[in-house]
Amino acid sequence: MKLQRMNRRALALGALAVSGALALTACGSDDTGDTSNAGNGSATSGAGAGDVKCDDAKGQLQASGSSAQKNAIDAWVKSYTAACKSVQINYRPDGSGAGITAFNQGQTAFAGSDSALKPEEVEASKKVCSGGQGINLPMVGGPIAVGFNVPGVDTLVLDAPTLAKIFDSKISNWNDDAIKKLNPDAKLPDLKIQAFHRSDESGTTDNFTKYLKAAAPADWKYEPAKAWAAKGGQSAPQSSGVAQQVKQTSGAISYFELSYAKDGIKTVDVKTAGGPVKASVENATAAIGAAEVVGTGKDLALKLNYTPTAANAYPIVLVTYEIACDKGNKADTLPAAKSFLGYIASEDGQKQLTEAGYAPIPQEIITKVRENIATLS
């Protein structure tokens, strides 16, 4: 179903958030990163926690996956655990690929992924989701920013063919004619381009390469995937790793979720058919609003449009899914799982996304997400 009619609604909310993905399944006891304690009660304490319903939630939830949504998760966990003190949530942002693997091995209660489950991954999930399977619940949205570090250049416009050539080592210097043509007023230095990509399997990489394939098919010959396929370039793990490389390396360029473009990191204005578009939550909302739901049943996987024509539609976007078992979740973690997922999908949970630099999910979709969370068993 087309979501274009939801743009106004989503923009009225402030932004379209989709990126993050925490989901629940038959879980295990993987030690997953940061630990936060939570309280028990049906009310809330803390900003943005008005919709927390702790019910019978207690114990630990182990989760891993998308690093793109880490900043959103940190904000959610802080608010949720202030209200539900009997719940401890441990999320390890080790990449979408690792998160899906851990989920399908029964090591975690939920996973975050910036790409929907593939058919073979759904099949594998049936081994840990007793009587059910893993489903995609879109929870966080936002733009994939292209950050750059070019001395003397504050504003940079690039299009899909030029980006494809840069990340495929076909353009190797910042004063290349193709870049000059797009930036006639910029003082581009004679400086080697240092292109960084993710070293781990990443849904951010998957979405970034889907954009390159869709918008520059003549220049990007690789199939989109979580694992980087092009030759050359340099690599670093997780969104925080590539963002740090851009910050500290003269001549660097890389891709990461917008919330990591901080501490002075400048971002590329991406040229589309509608003109150059800045990476912002609002502009990503305009693009994500045109997505289609392609999942069936309770699965809400989306098909994104990477070649929008609207003047304010930023084309490089991602949606982070919480991946959970529709049936077959472990009885001892199910109450906490439904409680936490229910909160992050709530109105208050989604409002926190804009504050963290993400975009909330359109109302029509997040309503279905809430309905599906309520039926997890």
Short mmCIF file of C-alpha atoms in Angstrom, two decimals:
data_model
loop_
_atom_site.label_atom_id
_atom_site.label_comp_id
_atom_site.label_asym_id
_atom_site.label_seq_id
_atom_site.Cartn_x
_atom_site.Cartn_y
_atom_site.Cartn_z
CA MET A 1 0.00 0.00 0.00
CA LYS A 2 1.32 3.42 -0.83
CA LEU A 3 2.15 5.61 2.14
CA GLN A 4 2.30 8.91 0.28
CA ARG A 5 -0.89 10.12 1.84
CA MET A 6 0.73 9.71 5.23
CA ASN A 7 3.43 12.28 4.57
CA ARG A 8 1.39 15.13 5.97
CA ARG A 9 0.54 13.12 9.03
CA ALA A 10 4.12 12.05 9.57
CA LEU A 11 5.44 15.57 9.08
CA ALA A 12 2.87 16.86 11.52
CA LEU A 13 4.34 14.52 14.07
CA GLY A 14 7.70 16.11 13.40
CA ALA A 15 9.45 13.41 11.42
CA LEU A 16 9.23 9.91 10.24
CA ALA A 17 11.10 7.56 12.37
CA VAL A 18 12.04 4.25 11.28
CA SER A 19 15.33 2.85 12.16
CA GLY A 20 15.77 0.71 14.90
CA ALA A 21 14.76 -2.64 15.47
CA LEU A 22 14.30 -4.46 18.67
CA ALA A 23 12.37 -7.62 18.52
CA LEU A 24 11.72 -10.66 20.57
CA THR A 25 12.04 -14.26 20.03
CA ALA A 26 13.01 -17.42 21.73
CA CYS A 27 15.87 -15.98 23.66
CA GLY A 28 19.13 -16.99 25.23
CA SER A 29 21.73 -15.48 27.45
CA ASP A 30 24.14 -13.64 25.19
CA ASP A 31 25.96 -10.88 27.03
CA THR A 32 24.97 -7.85 25.03
CA GLY A 33 26.63 -4.62 25.78
CA ASP A 34 25.26 -1.72 27.77
CA THR A 35 23.12 -2.58 30.77
CA SER A 36 20.24 -0.54 32.09
CA ASN A 37 17.99 -1.33 35.01
CA ALA A 38 14.31 -0.64 34.92
CA GLY A 39 11.48 -0.29 37.34
CA ASN A 40 8.18 -1.93 37.91
CA GLY A 41 4.94 -0.04 37.73
CA SER A 42 2.32 0.93 35.24
CA ALA A 43 2.93 4.64 35.32
CA THR A 44 6.08 6.30 34.15
CA SER A 45 8.90 8.45 35.32
CA GLY A 46 11.27 10.31 33.09
CA ALA A 47 10.71 12.38 29.98
CA GLY A 48 8.84 10.69 27.19
CA ALA A 49 7.85 7.66 29.25
CA GLY A 50 4.15 8.39 29.62
CA ASP A 51 3.08 5.27 27.72
CA VAL A 52 5.12 2.72 29.68
CA LYS A 53 3.04 -0.23 30.85
CA CYS A 54 5.23 -2.52 32.94
CA ASP A 55 2.50 -5.08 33.76
CA ASP A 56 4.29 -8.32 34.74
CA ALA A 57 7.57 -7.40 33.05
CA LYS A 58 10.70 -8.51 34.87
CA GLY A 59 14.09 -10.09 34.29
CA GLN A 60 16.68 -9.56 31.56
CA LEU A 61 16.20 -9.02 27.84
CA GLN A 62 19.24 -9.77 25.70
CA ALA A 63 19.32 -8.15 22.27
CA SER A 64 21.73 -7.24 19.51
CA GLY A 65 21.88 -5.94 15.97
CA SER A 66 21.66 -2.60 14.18
CA SER A 67 24.16 -0.02 15.35
CA ALA A 68 22.24 2.63 13.39
CA GLN A 69 19.49 2.55 15.99
CA LYS A 70 21.75 2.48 19.05
CA ASN A 71 21.16 6.13 19.94
CA ALA A 72 17.42 5.59 19.75
CA ILE A 73 17.65 2.48 21.91
CA ASP A 74 19.73 4.28 24.50
CA ALA A 75 17.02 6.94 24.83
CA TRP A 76 14.24 4.34 24.98
CA VAL A 77 15.99 2.20 27.56
CA LYS A 78 16.63 5.19 29.80
CA SER A 79 12.95 6.16 29.86
CA TYR A 80 11.61 2.62 30.02
CA THR A 81 13.88 1.43 32.81
CA ALA A 82 13.09 4.51 34.88
CA ALA A 83 9.54 3.18 35.06
CA CYS A 84 10.08 -0.59 34.99
CA LYS A 85 12.81 -1.22 37.53
CA SER A 86 12.41 -4.99 37.43
CA VAL A 87 13.60 -5.19 33.81
CA GLN A 88 17.18 -5.11 32.59
CA ILE A 89 17.81 -4.55 28.87
CA ASN A 90 21.19 -5.38 27.36
CA TYR A 91 21.59 -4.32 23.72
CA ARG A 92 24.78 -4.98 21.76
CA PRO A 93 25.03 -2.79 18.60
CA ASP A 94 27.16 -5.23 16.61
CA GLY A 95 25.44 -4.82 13.24
CA SER A 96 22.27 -6.10 11.59
CA GLY A 97 23.87 -9.28 10.25
CA ALA A 98 25.19 -10.31 13.65
CA GLY A 99 21.85 -9.46 15.24
CA ILE A 100 19.87 -11.68 12.89
CA THR A 101 22.36 -14.52 13.35
CA ALA A 102 22.14 -14.31 17.13
CA PHE A 103 18.34 -14.14 16.99
CA ASN A 104 18.07 -17.18 14.74
CA GLN A 105 20.41 -19.10 17.02
CA GLY A 106 18.16 -18.41 19.98
CA GLN A 107 20.80 -16.32 21.74
CA THR A 108 18.77 -13.13 22.08
CA ALA A 109 15.27 -12.07 22.97
CA PHE A 110 15.05 -9.64 20.06
CA ALA A 111 17.11 -8.29 17.18
CA GLY A 112 17.48 -5.00 15.38
CA SER A 113 18.01 -4.94 11.62
CA ASP A 114 18.10 -2.18 9.02
CA SER A 115 17.05 -4.73 6.41
CA ALA A 116 14.00 -6.98 6.47
CA LEU A 117 14.52 -10.71 6.96
CA LYS A 118 15.31 -12.65 3.80
CA PRO A 119 13.24 -15.78 3.02
CA GLU A 120 16.02 -18.09 4.19
CA GLU A 121 16.33 -16.09 7.42
CA VAL A 122 12.59 -16.38 8.02
CA GLU A 123 12.88 -20.15 7.50
CA ALA A 124 15.76 -20.34 9.97
CA SER A 125 13.75 -18.38 12.55
CA LYS A 126 11.13 -21.15 12.69
CA LYS A 127 13.62 -23.28 14.61
CA VAL A 128 13.59 -20.86 17.54
CA CYS A 129 10.06 -19.50 17.17
CA SER A 130 8.12 -22.56 18.24
CA GLY A 131 5.01 -22.74 16.08
CA GLY A 132 5.75 -19.35 14.56
CA GLN A 133 8.40 -17.34 12.72
CA GLY A 134 10.32 -14.09 12.84
CA ILE A 135 8.45 -11.01 11.69
CA ASN A 136 9.63 -7.50 10.73
CA LEU A 137 8.25 -4.64 12.81
CA PRO A 138 9.34 -1.24 11.43
CA MET A 139 10.19 0.94 14.41
CA VAL A 140 12.77 3.57 13.45
CA GLY A 141 13.36 5.58 10.29
CA GLY A 142 15.74 8.17 9.03
CA PRO A 143 18.35 9.23 6.52
CA ILE A 144 21.69 7.60 5.88
CA ALA A 145 24.01 10.59 5.87
CA VAL A 146 27.15 10.73 3.74
CA GLY A 147 29.70 12.43 5.96
CA PHE A 148 32.85 14.07 4.60
CA ASN A 149 36.02 15.70 5.87
CA VAL A 150 37.49 17.97 3.18
CA PRO A 151 39.51 20.94 4.48
CA GLY A 152 38.09 24.26 3.34
CA VAL A 153 34.81 22.75 2.09
CA ASP A 154 31.69 23.27 4.19
CA THR A 155 29.01 22.45 1.60
CA LEU A 156 29.32 19.55 -0.85
CA VAL A 157 26.87 18.31 -3.47
CA LEU A 158 27.22 14.82 -4.92
CA ASP A 159 24.91 12.73 -7.10
CA ALA A 160 24.45 8.96 -7.27
CA PRO A 161 26.87 8.31 -10.19
CA THR A 162 29.62 10.31 -8.50
CA LEU A 163 29.06 8.60 -5.15
CA ALA A 164 29.13 5.21 -6.87
CA LYS A 165 32.46 6.02 -8.52
CA ILE A 166 33.94 7.35 -5.27
CA PHE A 167 33.01 4.23 -3.31
CA ASP A 168 34.16 1.98 -6.17
CA SER A 169 37.57 3.70 -6.29
CA LYS A 170 36.89 5.10 -9.76
CA ILE A 171 37.18 8.68 -8.49
CA SER A 172 40.13 9.03 -6.15
CA ASN A 173 40.80 12.75 -5.70
CA TRP A 174 38.67 15.57 -4.33
CA ASN A 175 39.43 17.92 -7.23
CA ASP A 176 38.15 15.43 -9.80
CA ASP A 177 36.26 17.07 -12.68
CA ALA A 178 33.03 15.26 -11.81
CA ILE A 179 33.06 16.72 -8.29
CA LYS A 180 34.07 20.16 -9.60
CA LYS A 181 31.10 20.18 -11.99
CA LEU A 182 28.67 19.57 -9.10
CA ASN A 183 30.40 22.15 -6.89
CA PRO A 184 31.53 25.04 -9.12
CA ASP A 185 31.92 27.48 -6.22
CA ALA A 186 33.79 25.15 -3.86
CA LYS A 187 37.55 25.33 -3.36
CA LEU A 188 38.24 21.63 -3.79
CA PRO A 189 41.75 20.64 -2.73
CA ASP A 190 44.19 18.36 -4.51
CA LEU A 191 43.63 15.70 -1.85
CA LYS A 192 43.23 11.93 -1.99
CA ILE A 193 39.77 10.60 -1.20
CA GLN A 194 39.69 8.22 1.78
CA ALA A 195 36.45 6.25 1.34
CA PHE A 196 35.42 4.20 4.36
CA HIS A 197 32.84 1.39 4.40
CA ARG A 198 31.54 -0.93 7.11
CA SER A 199 33.71 -3.94 7.94
CA ASP A 200 30.81 -5.81 9.56
CA GLU A 201 27.63 -6.99 7.89
CA SER A 202 25.29 -4.05 8.10
CA GLY A 203 21.77 -3.13 7.11
CA THR A 204 23.07 0.41 6.62
CA THR A 205 25.43 -0.94 3.94
CA ASP A 206 22.54 -2.89 2.42
CA ASN A 207 20.37 0.24 2.15
CA PHE A 208 23.24 2.44 0.95
CA THR A 209 24.12 0.00 -1.84
CA LYS A 210 20.44 -0.40 -2.73
CA TYR A 211 20.42 3.34 -3.31
CA LEU A 212 23.56 3.20 -5.47
CA LYS A 213 22.17 0.29 -7.50
CA ALA A 214 18.79 1.96 -8.00
CA ALA A 215 20.02 5.50 -8.69
CA ALA A 216 23.28 4.74 -10.56
CA PRO A 217 22.95 1.27 -12.13
CA ALA A 218 25.50 2.04 -14.86
CA ASP A 219 28.17 2.92 -12.28
CA TRP A 220 27.39 0.49 -9.44
CA LYS A 221 27.69 -3.08 -10.71
CA TYR A 222 27.44 -4.86 -7.37
CA GLU A 223 24.33 -6.45 -5.92
CA PRO A 224 23.10 -4.78 -2.73
CA ALA A 225 24.03 -6.71 0.39
CA LYS A 226 24.87 -6.32 4.06
CA ALA A 227 28.51 -7.20 3.31
CA TRP A 228 30.53 -4.63 1.35
CA ALA A 229 31.28 -5.93 -2.15
CA ALA A 230 33.32 -3.26 -3.91
CA LYS A 231 37.10 -3.44 -4.03
CA GLY A 232 39.41 -0.88 -2.47
CA GLY A 233 38.62 1.69 0.15
CA GLN A 234 39.08 1.30 3.88
CA SER A 235 36.83 -0.18 6.52
CA ALA A 236 35.79 0.24 10.13
CA PRO A 237 33.26 -1.56 12.32
CA GLN A 238 29.79 -0.22 13.10
CA SER A 239 28.31 3.20 12.49
CA SER A 240 30.34 4.75 15.28
CA GLY A 241 33.55 3.37 13.75
CA VAL A 242 33.11 4.83 10.26
CA ALA A 243 31.86 8.13 11.69
CA GLN A 244 34.97 8.38 13.84
CA GLN A 245 37.17 7.75 10.82
CA VAL A 246 35.50 10.60 8.95
CA LYS A 247 35.96 12.91 11.90
CA GLN A 248 39.67 12.21 12.29
CA THR A 249 40.82 11.56 8.70
CA SER A 250 41.48 14.38 6.24
CA GLY A 251 39.91 13.54 2.87
CA ALA A 252 37.53 10.96 4.35
CA ILE A 253 33.99 10.13 3.28
CA SER A 254 31.59 7.45 4.57
CA TYR A 255 27.94 6.64 5.24
CA PHE A 256 26.12 6.28 8.56
CA GLU A 257 22.80 7.04 10.21
CA LEU A 258 22.27 10.78 10.65
CA SER A 259 22.45 10.69 14.45
CA TYR A 260 26.16 9.84 14.11
CA ALA A 261 26.82 13.01 12.09
CA LYS A 262 27.76 15.10 15.07
CA ASP A 263 30.75 16.80 16.64
CA GLY A 264 31.46 18.79 13.51
CA ILE A 265 30.95 16.12 10.84
CA LYS A 266 29.58 17.72 7.65
CA THR A 267 27.15 15.85 5.41
CA VAL A 268 26.69 15.73 1.65
CA ASP A 269 23.68 17.31 -0.06
CA VAL A 270 22.55 14.53 -2.41
CA LYS A 271 21.45 15.65 -5.86
CA THR A 272 18.25 14.03 -7.12
CA ALA A 273 15.85 14.73 -9.98
CA GLY A 274 14.34 17.38 -7.71
CA GLY A 275 17.68 19.05 -6.97
CA PRO A 276 20.19 18.85 -4.08
CA VAL A 277 18.61 17.61 -0.84
CA LYS A 278 20.06 17.87 2.65
CA ALA A 279 20.15 14.87 4.96
CA SER A 280 17.48 15.63 7.56
CA VAL A 281 14.74 13.80 9.39
CA GLU A 282 12.05 15.84 7.61
CA ASN A 283 13.49 15.18 4.15
CA ALA A 284 13.85 11.47 4.90
CA THR A 285 10.22 11.43 5.97
CA ALA A 286 9.19 12.71 2.56
CA ALA A 287 10.95 9.75 0.91
CA ILE A 288 9.92 7.04 3.38
CA GLY A 289 6.30 8.12 3.11
CA ALA A 290 6.25 6.67 -0.41
CA ALA A 291 7.23 3.19 0.77
CA GLU A 292 5.14 0.08 0.13
CA VAL A 293 4.28 -2.64 2.64
CA VAL A 294 5.41 -5.86 0.98
CA GLY A 295 5.24 -8.19 3.98
CA THR A 296 2.33 -10.56 4.39
CA GLY A 297 0.26 -11.36 7.46
CA LYS A 298 1.80 -9.81 10.56
CA ASP A 299 5.05 -9.10 8.75
CA LEU A 300 5.39 -5.40 7.94
CA ALA A 301 8.47 -5.34 5.71
CA LEU A 302 8.65 -2.20 3.55
CA LYS A 303 9.91 -1.52 0.05
CA LEU A 304 11.63 1.87 -0.02
CA ASN A 305 11.87 4.26 -2.96
CA TYR A 306 15.54 5.22 -3.51
CA THR A 307 14.84 7.45 -6.52
CA PRO A 308 12.24 9.97 -5.31
CA THR A 309 11.47 13.00 -7.49
CA ALA A 310 10.03 15.38 -4.90
CA ALA A 311 12.25 18.39 -4.24
CA ASN A 312 12.42 17.72 -0.49
CA ALA A 313 12.78 13.92 -0.59
CA TYR A 314 16.17 12.69 0.64
CA PRO A 315 16.86 9.46 -1.28
CA ILE A 316 19.24 7.51 0.99
CA VAL A 317 17.02 6.25 3.77
CA LEU A 318 16.65 3.22 5.97
CA VAL A 319 14.05 1.64 8.19
CA THR A 320 15.14 -0.31 11.23
CA TYR A 321 13.00 -3.28 12.16
CA GLU A 322 12.53 -4.96 15.48
CA ILE A 323 12.60 -8.65 14.63
CA ALA A 324 10.47 -10.82 16.87
CA CYS A 325 8.77 -14.18 16.90
CA ASP A 326 5.06 -13.86 16.23
CA LYS A 327 4.64 -17.06 18.27
CA GLY A 328 6.99 -19.15 20.36
CA ASN A 329 8.64 -16.48 22.53
CA LYS A 330 10.02 -17.78 25.83
CA ALA A 331 7.46 -17.49 28.61
CA ASP A 332 9.87 -15.93 31.09
CA THR A 333 10.82 -13.03 28.80
CA LEU A 334 7.59 -12.52 26.86
CA PRO A 335 5.99 -10.03 29.31
CA ALA A 336 9.09 -7.81 29.34
CA ALA A 337 9.48 -8.11 25.58
CA LYS A 338 5.90 -7.05 24.88
CA SER A 339 6.14 -4.28 27.46
CA PHE A 340 9.33 -2.79 26.03
CA LEU A 341 8.34 -3.14 22.38
CA GLY A 342 4.93 -1.75 23.20
CA TYR A 343 6.54 1.31 24.74
CA ILE A 344 8.91 2.08 21.86
CA ALA A 345 6.01 1.77 19.42
CA SER A 346 3.81 4.02 21.56
CA GLU A 347 3.18 7.68 20.90
CA ASP A 348 5.63 8.71 23.60
CA GLY A 349 8.24 6.23 22.41
CA GLN A 350 8.00 7.47 18.84
CA LYS A 351 8.22 11.10 19.96
CA GLN A 352 11.60 10.33 21.49
CA LEU A 353 12.95 9.50 18.05
CA THR A 354 12.87 13.07 16.76
CA GLU A 355 14.74 14.23 19.85
CA ALA A 356 17.44 11.64 19.10
CA GLY A 357 17.73 12.60 15.41
CA TYR A 358 15.53 9.84 13.98
CA ALA A 359 12.16 9.85 12.26
CA PRO A 360 8.94 8.39 13.73
CA ILE A 361 7.01 5.75 11.77
CA PRO A 362 3.89 6.97 9.90
CA GLN A 363 0.73 6.65 11.96
CA GLU A 364 -0.93 4.12 9.68
CA ILE A 365 2.02 1.74 9.94
CA ILE A 366 2.88 2.21 13.61
CA THR A 367 -0.74 1.45 14.49
CA LYS A 368 -0.36 -1.97 12.86
CA VAL A 369 2.98 -2.44 14.64
CA ARG A 370 1.25 -1.86 17.99
CA GLU A 371 -1.50 -4.32 17.11
CA ASN A 372 1.03 -7.00 16.19
CA ILE A 373 3.07 -6.48 19.35
CA ALA A 374 -0.06 -6.99 21.42
CA THR A 375 -0.55 -10.44 19.85
CA LEU A 376 3.01 -11.74 20.40
CA SER A 377 2.85 -15.05 22.23
#
